[in-house]
Amino acid sequence: MKDLLLLTPPFTQLNTPYPATAYLKGFLNTKNKSAFQMDLGIEVILELFSKQGMQNIFNQATKVPSRTLETSQNLQRIYSLREEYIKTIAAVIKFLQGKNQTLARQICSGNFLPQAARFEQLDDMEWAFGSMGMQDKAKHLATLYLEDLSDFIIECIDENFGFSRYAERLGRSANSFDEMYAYLQKETTYIDTITLKILEEKLNKVQPKLVCISVPFPGNLYSAFRIAQFIKKHYPNTKIAMGGGFPNTELRDLKDKRVFEFFDFITLDDGELPIELLLEAVCHTELVEVPLKRTFLLENNEVVYKNNSTQPDYKQSQVGTPDYSDLLLDKYISVIEIANPMHSLWSDGRWNKLTMAHGCYWGKCTFCDISLDYIKVYEPIAAKLLVDRMEELIAQTGENGFHFVDEAAPPALMRELALEILRRNLAVTWWTNIRFEKSFTSDLCVLLKASGCIAVSGGLEVASDRLLALIKKGVTVEQVAQVTSNFTESGIMVHAYLMYGYPTQTIKETVDSLEMVRQLFELGVIQSGFWHQFAMTAHSPVGLFPEAFGVIPELNEISFANNDIQFKDKTGINHDKFSFGLKKSLFNYMHGIGFEYELQDWFDFKIPKTTIPADFIITSLEKEQLLSTKPSAKIIWLGGKPKTEIFSKYKKGHSWEMMQLSFHSNTGKIEIAVEKEKGEWLAAILDTLSVTNQKGQTFAQLKADFETQFDDFELFWYSKPMVTLRDFGLLTV
């Protein structure tokens, strides 16, 4: 028995738990309050995609109107092959859980898996996956197999089904609760029955006094309400709270009393203190006696918002390490849906989720919800504490992979994190979201790579300097090109978020943005990307001050959700029509083809010619970098101790002693030669500059030390041998 049950409703991710409940459980551990957590999403998927689950699906399909099966050849094919699906499903799921790796050869043989419509894309995709290893290719084929079954479920069983969302339409821009409420009065769906059966078993085991449901996305909302409805009916003494990303952004203007037929409380923003106070109220005292934090509830038949606790929110150093216990970590499944390298990180492999800093250190982008605390309140975590938490999670989960889920990870903190990882000699893999700012020098990128960073994603948004300034992005296209090149050259994959349809954007600017993107991919400085159309949100500067951005909002009465706002751009341009061409071109660019096509070839309507010079990006990359170093910059040596050898050099009757220093790395070896005395100084100083040295030295300290014995440190620092050494791991960060 536990007082508290933390719950994520279906569906979010297949490969790794959404971290909200683990964050809260970790915090509650610091308060010695026990809680149980579960991810209903993965538990429902595993029930559905099992031998018995598949048998039930095909049995259920015969109960729908016969015309559903009769009118679709694809559905007929899947149903005809039902015994093959039932036979293979357990082995495929086990393979995707990483427990049956030898099955990859069977899957890749071509006749093991039953194949329906999703496999028709294989001929088109073979060139994209041709260089894949057998395990990855098998994962992709197994994913297509599951997607065929998903199509069958949607058509024959439950139209709302989706692997990473369920009934998402009901949660999107639902200014009124009417449609959701009406849907909840209907009979439970087939997926609902599975969900509620698993939930009931857990409720009977845990017997919680308070159930906290985390709703990160619109695609979790319907299931959250259905779960709450079930608990209200069958466990009337159990209190229910909702929190998470969806209410934080969408339910800030909540007025509809009917919501509280399902939930007792809805909390906003950081959940630690609100949940602690609710738990205290539910378990130990009368509710009226306890001050609450950022909590909606129903009092005297009216929706009220209570924020009367004077207790401050907890600092990030106080919230503890996320705790993934109770979750079925060994049962998540890795899938590879499409040939997008960054998307494969989202869906393939299990990642421990951590945050380097609460909020965003930049906090100016005009399309972003910068008025809300999750962006506005910036608080970084000390690098040593971060790595302490990483080590705790490795011990707890057995996984060395980390996804830092920051809005934008701060470069200075990324540097300190990398140094701390290297000092502790940890072997980890990590990735995060960034801003493409000039702080990411070539040397910093090399350091990040050495610490285990494999990928970054960042917003290029609209690849136009005028619009980047309007967005207040704080970068230029030229700067993005240089920074992405630095990451790529260090071996870190780069994903760019791309935007079209920003207020006042002209057709010409959309075309010019595409040309910038074409050049970035052709030069290989970006490897992955995704176009999305601008959406105006209620809590962004554009949403708060639409007139300043030339848009006219279509305002509705708000009684339930309020985030996405429909609007008219005063330019009158229909940006929707660009969607297909932008995405088709990007798909080709990501796979190294189509660069020679005219931009017009991607669109079936007339577009203006670009005026961006064909060499704009390469010219940006070829600009000479200034040979100057900040005195406060840290000098770090990533290599080991050199092997030294003294030899004599002769010229015009003169001889002098030189020192050769030989260095080995995992992938190569270099040799440099300098004057003997300077070589002795260098060999000694490299030990103090080693990344394992806690103190290190700044450029100014190094210069001062050198000039106690020799003249002109800059002449030595920028000499050919030292340039060679700096390329080998002597970094200025």
mmCIF file of C-alpha atoms in Angstrom, residues 433-722:
data_model
loop_
_atom_site.group_PDB
_atom_site.id
_atom_site.type_symbol
_atom_site.label_atom_id
_atom_site.label_comp_id
_atom_site.label_asym_id
_atom_site.label_seq_id
_atom_site.Cartn_x
_atom_site.Cartn_y
_atom_site.Cartn_z
ATOM 1 C CA ASN A 433 18.556 20.815 -27.165
ATOM 2 C CA ILE A 434 20.555 24.028 -27.651
ATOM 3 C CA ARG A 435 20.585 27.477 -29.221
ATOM 4 C CA PHE A 436 23.025 27.796 -32.121
ATOM 5 C CA GLU A 437 25.002 30.550 -30.467
ATOM 6 C CA LYS A 438 28.594 31.581 -30.993
ATOM 7 C CA SER A 439 29.710 30.176 -27.615
ATOM 8 C CA PHE A 440 29.835 26.757 -29.300
ATOM 9 C CA THR A 441 33.346 27.076 -30.628
ATOM 10 C CA SER A 442 35.158 24.284 -32.397
ATOM 11 C CA ASP A 443 37.100 23.455 -29.221
ATOM 12 C CA LEU A 444 34.008 23.364 -27.019
ATOM 13 C CA CYS A 445 32.337 20.978 -29.463
ATOM 14 C CA VAL A 446 35.384 18.673 -29.332
ATOM 15 C CA LEU A 447 35.183 18.706 -25.520
ATOM 16 C CA LEU A 448 31.460 17.889 -25.580
ATOM 17 C CA LYS A 449 32.096 15.015 -27.991
ATOM 18 C CA ALA A 450 34.873 13.654 -25.771
ATOM 19 C CA SER A 451 32.446 13.561 -22.822
ATOM 20 C CA GLY A 452 29.902 11.472 -24.755
ATOM 21 C CA CYS A 453 27.703 14.031 -26.497
ATOM 22 C CA ILE A 454 26.406 12.483 -29.725
ATOM 23 C CA ALA A 455 23.744 14.916 -30.938
ATOM 24 C CA VAL A 456 22.207 18.345 -30.481
ATOM 25 C CA SER A 457 18.966 19.803 -31.745
ATOM 26 C CA GLY A 458 18.362 23.511 -32.107
ATOM 27 C CA GLY A 459 16.073 26.039 -33.706
ATOM 28 C CA LEU A 460 17.202 27.515 -36.983
ATOM 29 C CA GLU A 461 13.495 28.335 -37.330
ATOM 30 C CA VAL A 462 13.080 30.699 -40.303
ATOM 31 C CA ALA A 463 16.422 30.818 -42.102
ATOM 32 C CA SER A 464 16.156 34.562 -42.724
ATOM 33 C CA ASP A 465 18.088 37.200 -40.812
ATOM 34 C CA ARG A 466 15.143 39.653 -40.879
ATOM 35 C CA LEU A 467 12.785 37.107 -39.380
ATOM 36 C CA LEU A 468 15.365 35.744 -36.929
ATOM 37 C CA ALA A 469 15.669 39.297 -35.604
ATOM 38 C CA LEU A 470 11.865 39.592 -35.402
ATOM 39 C CA ILE A 471 11.726 36.284 -33.529
ATOM 40 C CA LYS A 472 14.487 37.637 -31.226
ATOM 41 C CA LYS A 473 16.384 34.414 -31.760
ATOM 42 C CA GLY A 474 19.707 36.111 -31.131
ATOM 43 C CA VAL A 475 21.481 34.358 -34.001
ATOM 44 C CA THR A 476 22.109 34.913 -37.710
ATOM 45 C CA VAL A 477 22.109 32.331 -40.500
ATOM 46 C CA GLU A 478 25.863 32.831 -40.921
ATOM 47 C CA GLN A 479 26.389 32.146 -37.215
ATOM 48 C CA VAL A 480 24.209 29.027 -37.372
ATOM 49 C CA ALA A 481 26.287 27.761 -40.298
ATOM 50 C CA GLN A 482 29.539 28.187 -38.355
ATOM 51 C CA VAL A 483 28.214 26.612 -35.151
ATOM 52 C CA THR A 484 26.615 23.631 -36.902
ATOM 53 C CA SER A 485 29.858 23.119 -38.788
ATOM 54 C CA ASN A 486 31.750 23.081 -35.473
ATOM 55 C CA PHE A 487 29.444 20.394 -34.096
ATOM 56 C CA THR A 488 29.557 18.320 -37.267
ATOM 57 C CA GLU A 489 33.351 18.433 -37.560
ATOM 58 C CA SER A 490 33.634 17.218 -33.963
ATOM 59 C CA GLY A 491 31.396 14.233 -34.775
ATOM 60 C CA ILE A 492 28.184 15.483 -33.095
ATOM 61 C CA MET A 493 25.000 15.093 -35.146
ATOM 62 C CA VAL A 494 22.943 18.255 -35.699
ATOM 63 C CA HIS A 495 19.159 18.438 -36.003
ATOM 64 C CA ALA A 496 17.523 21.745 -36.974
ATOM 65 C CA TYR A 497 13.985 22.764 -36.139
ATOM 66 C CA LEU A 498 12.687 24.732 -39.111
ATOM 67 C CA MET A 499 9.660 27.022 -39.231
ATOM 68 C CA TYR A 500 7.524 28.512 -41.978
ATOM 69 C CA GLY A 501 4.538 30.820 -41.877
ATOM 70 C CA TYR A 502 5.848 33.188 -39.196
ATOM 71 C CA PRO A 503 3.877 36.471 -39.105
ATOM 72 C CA THR A 504 4.837 38.852 -41.961
ATOM 73 C CA GLN A 505 6.903 36.135 -43.678
ATOM 74 C CA THR A 506 6.699 36.616 -47.425
ATOM 75 C CA ILE A 507 6.665 33.899 -50.067
ATOM 76 C CA LYS A 508 10.097 35.127 -51.157
ATOM 77 C CA GLU A 509 11.448 34.645 -47.610
ATOM 78 C CA THR A 510 10.073 31.094 -47.485
ATOM 79 C CA VAL A 511 11.851 30.286 -50.755
ATOM 80 C CA ASP A 512 15.075 31.934 -49.569
ATOM 81 C CA SER A 513 14.874 29.962 -46.297
ATOM 82 C CA LEU A 514 14.610 26.732 -48.262
ATOM 83 C CA GLU A 515 17.710 27.694 -50.265
ATOM 84 C CA MET A 516 19.624 28.298 -47.013
ATOM 85 C CA VAL A 517 18.511 24.880 -45.761
ATOM 86 C CA ARG A 518 19.500 23.260 -49.084
ATOM 87 C CA GLN A 519 23.013 24.664 -48.805
ATOM 88 C CA LEU A 520 23.407 23.639 -45.153
ATOM 89 C CA PHE A 521 22.498 20.044 -45.987
ATOM 90 C CA GLU A 522 24.549 19.962 -49.186
ATOM 91 C CA LEU A 523 27.643 20.992 -47.241
ATOM 92 C CA GLY A 524 26.834 18.386 -44.596
ATOM 93 C CA VAL A 525 26.853 20.741 -41.611
ATOM 94 C CA ILE A 526 23.297 19.693 -40.695
ATOM 95 C CA GLN A 527 22.239 16.049 -40.861
ATOM 96 C CA SER A 528 18.628 16.122 -39.715
ATOM 97 C CA GLY A 529 15.738 18.562 -39.736
ATOM 98 C CA PHE A 530 12.011 19.037 -39.444
ATOM 99 C CA TRP A 531 9.740 21.748 -40.875
ATOM 100 C CA HIS A 532 6.760 22.822 -38.799
ATOM 101 C CA GLN A 533 4.251 25.572 -39.491
ATOM 102 C CA PHE A 534 4.152 28.501 -37.082
ATOM 103 C CA ALA A 535 1.465 28.129 -34.415
ATOM 104 C CA MET A 536 0.412 31.107 -32.302
ATOM 105 C CA THR A 537 0.126 30.274 -28.607
ATOM 106 C CA ALA A 538 -1.671 32.272 -25.955
ATOM 107 C CA HIS A 539 1.367 32.671 -23.686
ATOM 108 C CA SER A 540 3.931 33.776 -26.284
ATOM 109 C CA PRO A 541 4.703 37.423 -27.151
ATOM 110 C CA VAL A 542 2.948 36.940 -30.515
ATOM 111 C CA GLY A 543 -0.146 35.628 -28.727
ATOM 112 C CA LEU A 544 -0.043 38.304 -26.035
ATOM 113 C CA PHE A 545 0.612 41.221 -28.438
ATOM 114 C CA PRO A 546 -0.703 40.098 -31.854
ATOM 115 C CA GLU A 547 -1.012 43.611 -33.305
ATOM 116 C CA ALA A 548 2.727 44.141 -32.938
ATOM 117 C CA PHE A 549 3.298 41.151 -35.221
ATOM 118 C CA GLY A 550 0.698 41.902 -37.865
ATOM 119 C CA VAL A 551 -1.731 39.103 -37.011
ATOM 120 C CA ILE A 552 -5.430 39.159 -36.190
ATOM 121 C CA PRO A 553 -6.405 36.480 -33.625
ATOM 122 C CA GLU A 554 -9.706 34.652 -33.820
ATOM 123 C CA LEU A 555 -10.667 34.783 -30.158
ATOM 124 C CA ASN A 556 -13.137 32.302 -28.682
ATOM 125 C CA GLU A 557 -14.716 32.156 -25.262
ATOM 126 C CA ILE A 558 -12.410 30.096 -23.031
ATOM 127 C CA SER A 559 -13.858 27.732 -20.453
ATOM 128 C CA PHE A 560 -11.442 24.823 -20.834
ATOM 129 C CA ALA A 561 -8.191 24.717 -22.825
ATOM 130 C CA ASN A 562 -6.412 27.803 -24.125
ATOM 131 C CA ASN A 563 -3.127 27.635 -25.975
ATOM 132 C CA ASP A 564 -3.180 27.403 -29.783
ATOM 133 C CA ILE A 565 -4.933 30.445 -31.264
ATOM 134 C CA GLN A 566 -6.286 30.563 -34.803
ATOM 135 C CA PHE A 567 -5.295 33.779 -36.572
ATOM 136 C CA LYS A 568 -5.150 35.637 -39.847
ATOM 137 C CA ASP A 569 -1.857 37.020 -41.105
ATOM 138 C CA LYS A 570 -2.282 40.504 -42.547
ATOM 139 C CA THR A 571 -0.141 39.442 -45.536
ATOM 140 C CA GLY A 572 -2.999 37.148 -46.592
ATOM 141 C CA ILE A 573 -0.549 34.418 -47.638
ATOM 142 C CA ASN A 574 -1.727 30.805 -47.449
ATOM 143 C CA HIS A 575 1.334 29.173 -45.896
ATOM 144 C CA ASP A 576 -0.328 25.736 -45.761
ATOM 145 C CA LYS A 577 0.402 25.157 -49.438
ATOM 146 C CA PHE A 578 4.164 25.134 -48.800
ATOM 147 C CA SER A 579 3.996 22.182 -46.386
ATOM 148 C CA PHE A 580 4.337 19.299 -48.840
ATOM 149 C CA GLY A 581 7.134 20.834 -50.918
ATOM 150 C CA LEU A 582 9.192 21.865 -47.903
ATOM 151 C CA LYS A 583 8.933 18.431 -46.305
ATOM 152 C CA LYS A 584 9.569 16.534 -49.550
ATOM 153 C CA SER A 585 12.695 18.548 -50.317
ATOM 154 C CA LEU A 586 13.969 18.106 -46.761
ATOM 155 C CA PHE A 587 13.450 14.339 -46.905
ATOM 156 C CA ASN A 588 15.635 14.210 -50.008
ATOM 157 C CA TYR A 589 18.278 16.569 -48.618
ATOM 158 C CA MET A 590 18.575 14.439 -45.466
ATOM 159 C CA HIS A 591 19.518 11.506 -47.686
ATOM 160 C CA GLY A 592 22.044 13.398 -49.752
ATOM 161 C CA ILE A 593 20.052 13.764 -52.965
ATOM 162 C CA GLY A 594 18.116 16.419 -54.850
ATOM 163 C CA PHE A 595 20.553 19.279 -54.270
ATOM 164 C CA GLU A 596 20.817 19.939 -58.006
ATOM 165 C CA TYR A 597 17.047 20.350 -58.407
ATOM 166 C CA GLU A 598 15.615 23.811 -58.870
ATOM 167 C CA LEU A 599 13.601 24.841 -55.824
ATOM 168 C CA GLN A 600 10.614 25.187 -58.134
ATOM 169 C CA ASP A 601 10.721 21.410 -58.740
ATOM 170 C CA TRP A 602 9.494 20.719 -55.185
ATOM 171 C CA PHE A 603 6.268 22.697 -55.638
ATOM 172 C CA ASP A 604 3.284 22.302 -57.961
ATOM 173 C CA PHE A 605 2.617 26.049 -58.025
ATOM 174 C CA LYS A 606 4.743 28.963 -59.162
ATOM 175 C CA ILE A 607 7.299 30.299 -56.676
ATOM 176 C CA PRO A 608 9.719 33.217 -57.081
ATOM 177 C CA LYS A 609 13.401 32.523 -57.711
ATOM 178 C CA THR A 610 15.704 32.720 -54.734
ATOM 179 C CA THR A 611 18.132 35.628 -54.516
ATOM 180 C CA ILE A 612 20.400 33.898 -52.001
ATOM 181 C CA PRO A 613 23.853 33.445 -53.565
ATOM 182 C CA ALA A 614 24.576 29.776 -54.307
ATOM 183 C CA ASP A 615 27.774 30.014 -52.227
ATOM 184 C CA PHE A 616 26.314 31.922 -49.246
ATOM 185 C CA ILE A 617 26.874 29.190 -46.646
ATOM 186 C CA ILE A 618 30.279 28.055 -47.887
ATOM 187 C CA THR A 619 31.451 31.678 -47.945
ATOM 188 C CA SER A 620 30.227 32.045 -44.350
ATOM 189 C CA LEU A 621 32.234 28.989 -43.335
ATOM 190 C CA GLU A 622 35.397 30.141 -45.102
ATOM 191 C CA LYS A 623 35.609 33.468 -43.295
ATOM 192 C CA GLU A 624 38.800 33.696 -41.313
ATOM 193 C CA GLN A 625 38.420 33.267 -37.587
ATOM 194 C CA LEU A 626 40.214 35.831 -35.446
ATOM 195 C CA LEU A 627 43.346 34.475 -33.757
ATOM 196 C CA SER A 628 42.538 35.777 -30.302
ATOM 197 C CA THR A 629 41.877 34.021 -27.024
ATOM 198 C CA LYS A 630 40.134 35.379 -23.943
ATOM 199 C CA PRO A 631 42.516 35.567 -20.965
ATOM 200 C CA SER A 632 39.864 33.838 -18.806
ATOM 201 C CA ALA A 633 39.412 30.902 -21.214
ATOM 202 C CA LYS A 634 40.205 27.484 -19.748
ATOM 203 C CA ILE A 635 42.971 25.451 -21.396
ATOM 204 C CA ILE A 636 42.224 21.728 -21.299
ATOM 205 C CA TRP A 637 44.360 18.778 -22.445
ATOM 206 C CA LEU A 638 42.368 15.693 -23.431
ATOM 207 C CA GLY A 639 45.360 13.510 -24.240
ATOM 208 C CA GLY A 640 47.800 11.492 -22.183
ATOM 209 C CA LYS A 641 51.467 11.875 -21.318
ATOM 210 C CA PRO A 642 53.766 12.149 -24.328
ATOM 211 C CA LYS A 643 56.745 9.979 -25.121
ATOM 212 C CA THR A 644 59.731 12.342 -25.426
ATOM 213 C CA GLU A 645 63.021 12.041 -27.304
ATOM 214 C CA ILE A 646 65.912 14.518 -27.523
ATOM 215 C CA PHE A 647 67.653 15.039 -30.845
ATOM 216 C CA SER A 648 70.027 17.609 -32.331
ATOM 217 C CA LYS A 649 69.276 19.884 -35.223
ATOM 218 C CA TYR A 650 72.003 21.363 -37.461
ATOM 219 C CA LYS A 651 71.887 24.396 -39.715
ATOM 220 C CA LYS A 652 74.743 26.437 -41.207
ATOM 221 C CA GLY A 653 77.305 25.102 -38.750
ATOM 222 C CA HIS A 654 75.120 25.614 -35.721
ATOM 223 C CA SER A 655 73.473 22.885 -33.678
ATOM 224 C CA TRP A 656 70.872 22.929 -30.944
ATOM 225 C CA GLU A 657 68.845 20.410 -29.056
ATOM 226 C CA MET A 658 65.233 19.695 -29.923
ATOM 227 C CA MET A 659 62.585 17.549 -28.273
ATOM 228 C CA GLN A 660 60.180 15.308 -30.142
ATOM 229 C CA LEU A 661 56.910 14.630 -28.340
ATOM 230 C CA SER A 662 54.792 11.673 -29.499
ATOM 231 C CA PHE A 663 51.093 11.429 -28.601
ATOM 232 C CA HIS A 664 48.663 8.562 -29.097
ATOM 233 C CA SER A 665 44.860 8.727 -29.175
ATOM 234 C CA ASN A 666 42.193 6.074 -29.768
ATOM 235 C CA THR A 667 42.331 6.740 -33.478
ATOM 236 C CA GLY A 668 45.786 8.022 -34.294
ATOM 237 C CA LYS A 669 49.186 9.387 -33.389
ATOM 238 C CA ILE A 670 51.000 12.694 -33.860
ATOM 239 C CA GLU A 671 54.554 13.853 -33.377
ATOM 240 C CA ILE A 672 55.682 17.425 -32.862
ATOM 241 C CA ALA A 673 59.144 18.892 -32.376
ATOM 242 C CA VAL A 674 60.023 22.029 -30.400
ATOM 243 C CA GLU A 675 63.167 23.449 -28.793
ATOM 244 C CA LYS A 676 64.276 21.238 -25.904
ATOM 245 C CA GLU A 677 63.604 23.733 -23.092
ATOM 246 C CA LYS A 678 60.153 24.595 -24.435
ATOM 247 C CA GLY A 679 59.467 20.883 -24.911
ATOM 248 C CA GLU A 680 60.317 20.204 -21.279
ATOM 249 C CA TRP A 681 58.033 23.055 -20.221
ATOM 250 C CA LEU A 682 55.244 21.755 -22.479
ATOM 251 C CA ALA A 683 55.511 18.139 -21.261
ATOM 252 C CA ALA A 684 55.298 19.318 -17.652
ATOM 253 C CA ILE A 685 52.478 21.794 -18.214
ATOM 254 C CA LEU A 686 50.303 19.291 -20.089
ATOM 255 C CA ASP A 687 50.010 17.313 -16.862
ATOM 256 C CA THR A 688 48.515 20.324 -15.072
ATOM 257 C CA LEU A 689 46.215 20.983 -18.042
ATOM 258 C CA SER A 690 44.904 17.420 -18.062
ATOM 259 C CA VAL A 691 41.139 17.175 -17.947
ATOM 260 C CA THR A 692 41.481 15.044 -14.807
ATOM 261 C CA ASN A 693 43.100 17.964 -12.978
ATOM 262 C CA GLN A 694 40.466 19.683 -10.843
ATOM 263 C CA LYS A 695 42.047 23.141 -11.030
ATOM 264 C CA GLY A 696 43.277 23.518 -14.600
ATOM 265 C CA GLN A 697 44.647 26.812 -15.908
ATOM 266 C CA THR A 698 43.351 29.810 -17.795
ATOM 267 C CA PHE A 699 45.012 31.182 -20.912
ATOM 268 C CA ALA A 700 46.324 34.141 -18.862
ATOM 269 C CA GLN A 701 47.872 31.824 -16.257
ATOM 270 C CA LEU A 702 49.473 29.689 -18.949
ATOM 271 C CA LYS A 703 50.874 32.754 -20.676
ATOM 272 C CA ALA A 704 52.294 34.098 -17.407
ATOM 273 C CA ASP A 705 53.912 30.748 -16.583
ATOM 274 C CA PHE A 706 55.499 30.481 -20.045
ATOM 275 C CA GLU A 707 56.854 34.038 -19.962
ATOM 276 C CA THR A 708 58.706 33.466 -16.690
ATOM 277 C CA GLN A 709 61.150 31.432 -18.819
ATOM 278 C CA PHE A 710 60.627 32.446 -22.439
ATOM 279 C CA ASP A 711 59.501 35.347 -24.575
ATOM 280 C CA ASP A 712 56.311 35.900 -26.574
ATOM 281 C CA PHE A 713 53.834 33.213 -25.589
ATOM 282 C CA GLU A 714 51.465 34.059 -28.489
ATOM 283 C CA LEU A 715 54.222 33.320 -31.034
ATOM 284 C CA PHE A 716 54.694 29.897 -29.435
ATOM 285 C CA TRP A 717 50.941 29.229 -28.984
ATOM 286 C CA TYR A 718 50.140 29.896 -32.646
ATOM 287 C CA SER A 719 53.219 28.096 -34.011
ATOM 288 C CA LYS A 720 52.749 25.117 -36.331
ATOM 289 C CA PRO A 721 53.621 22.414 -33.722
ATOM 290 C CA MET A 722 51.168 23.909 -31.231
#
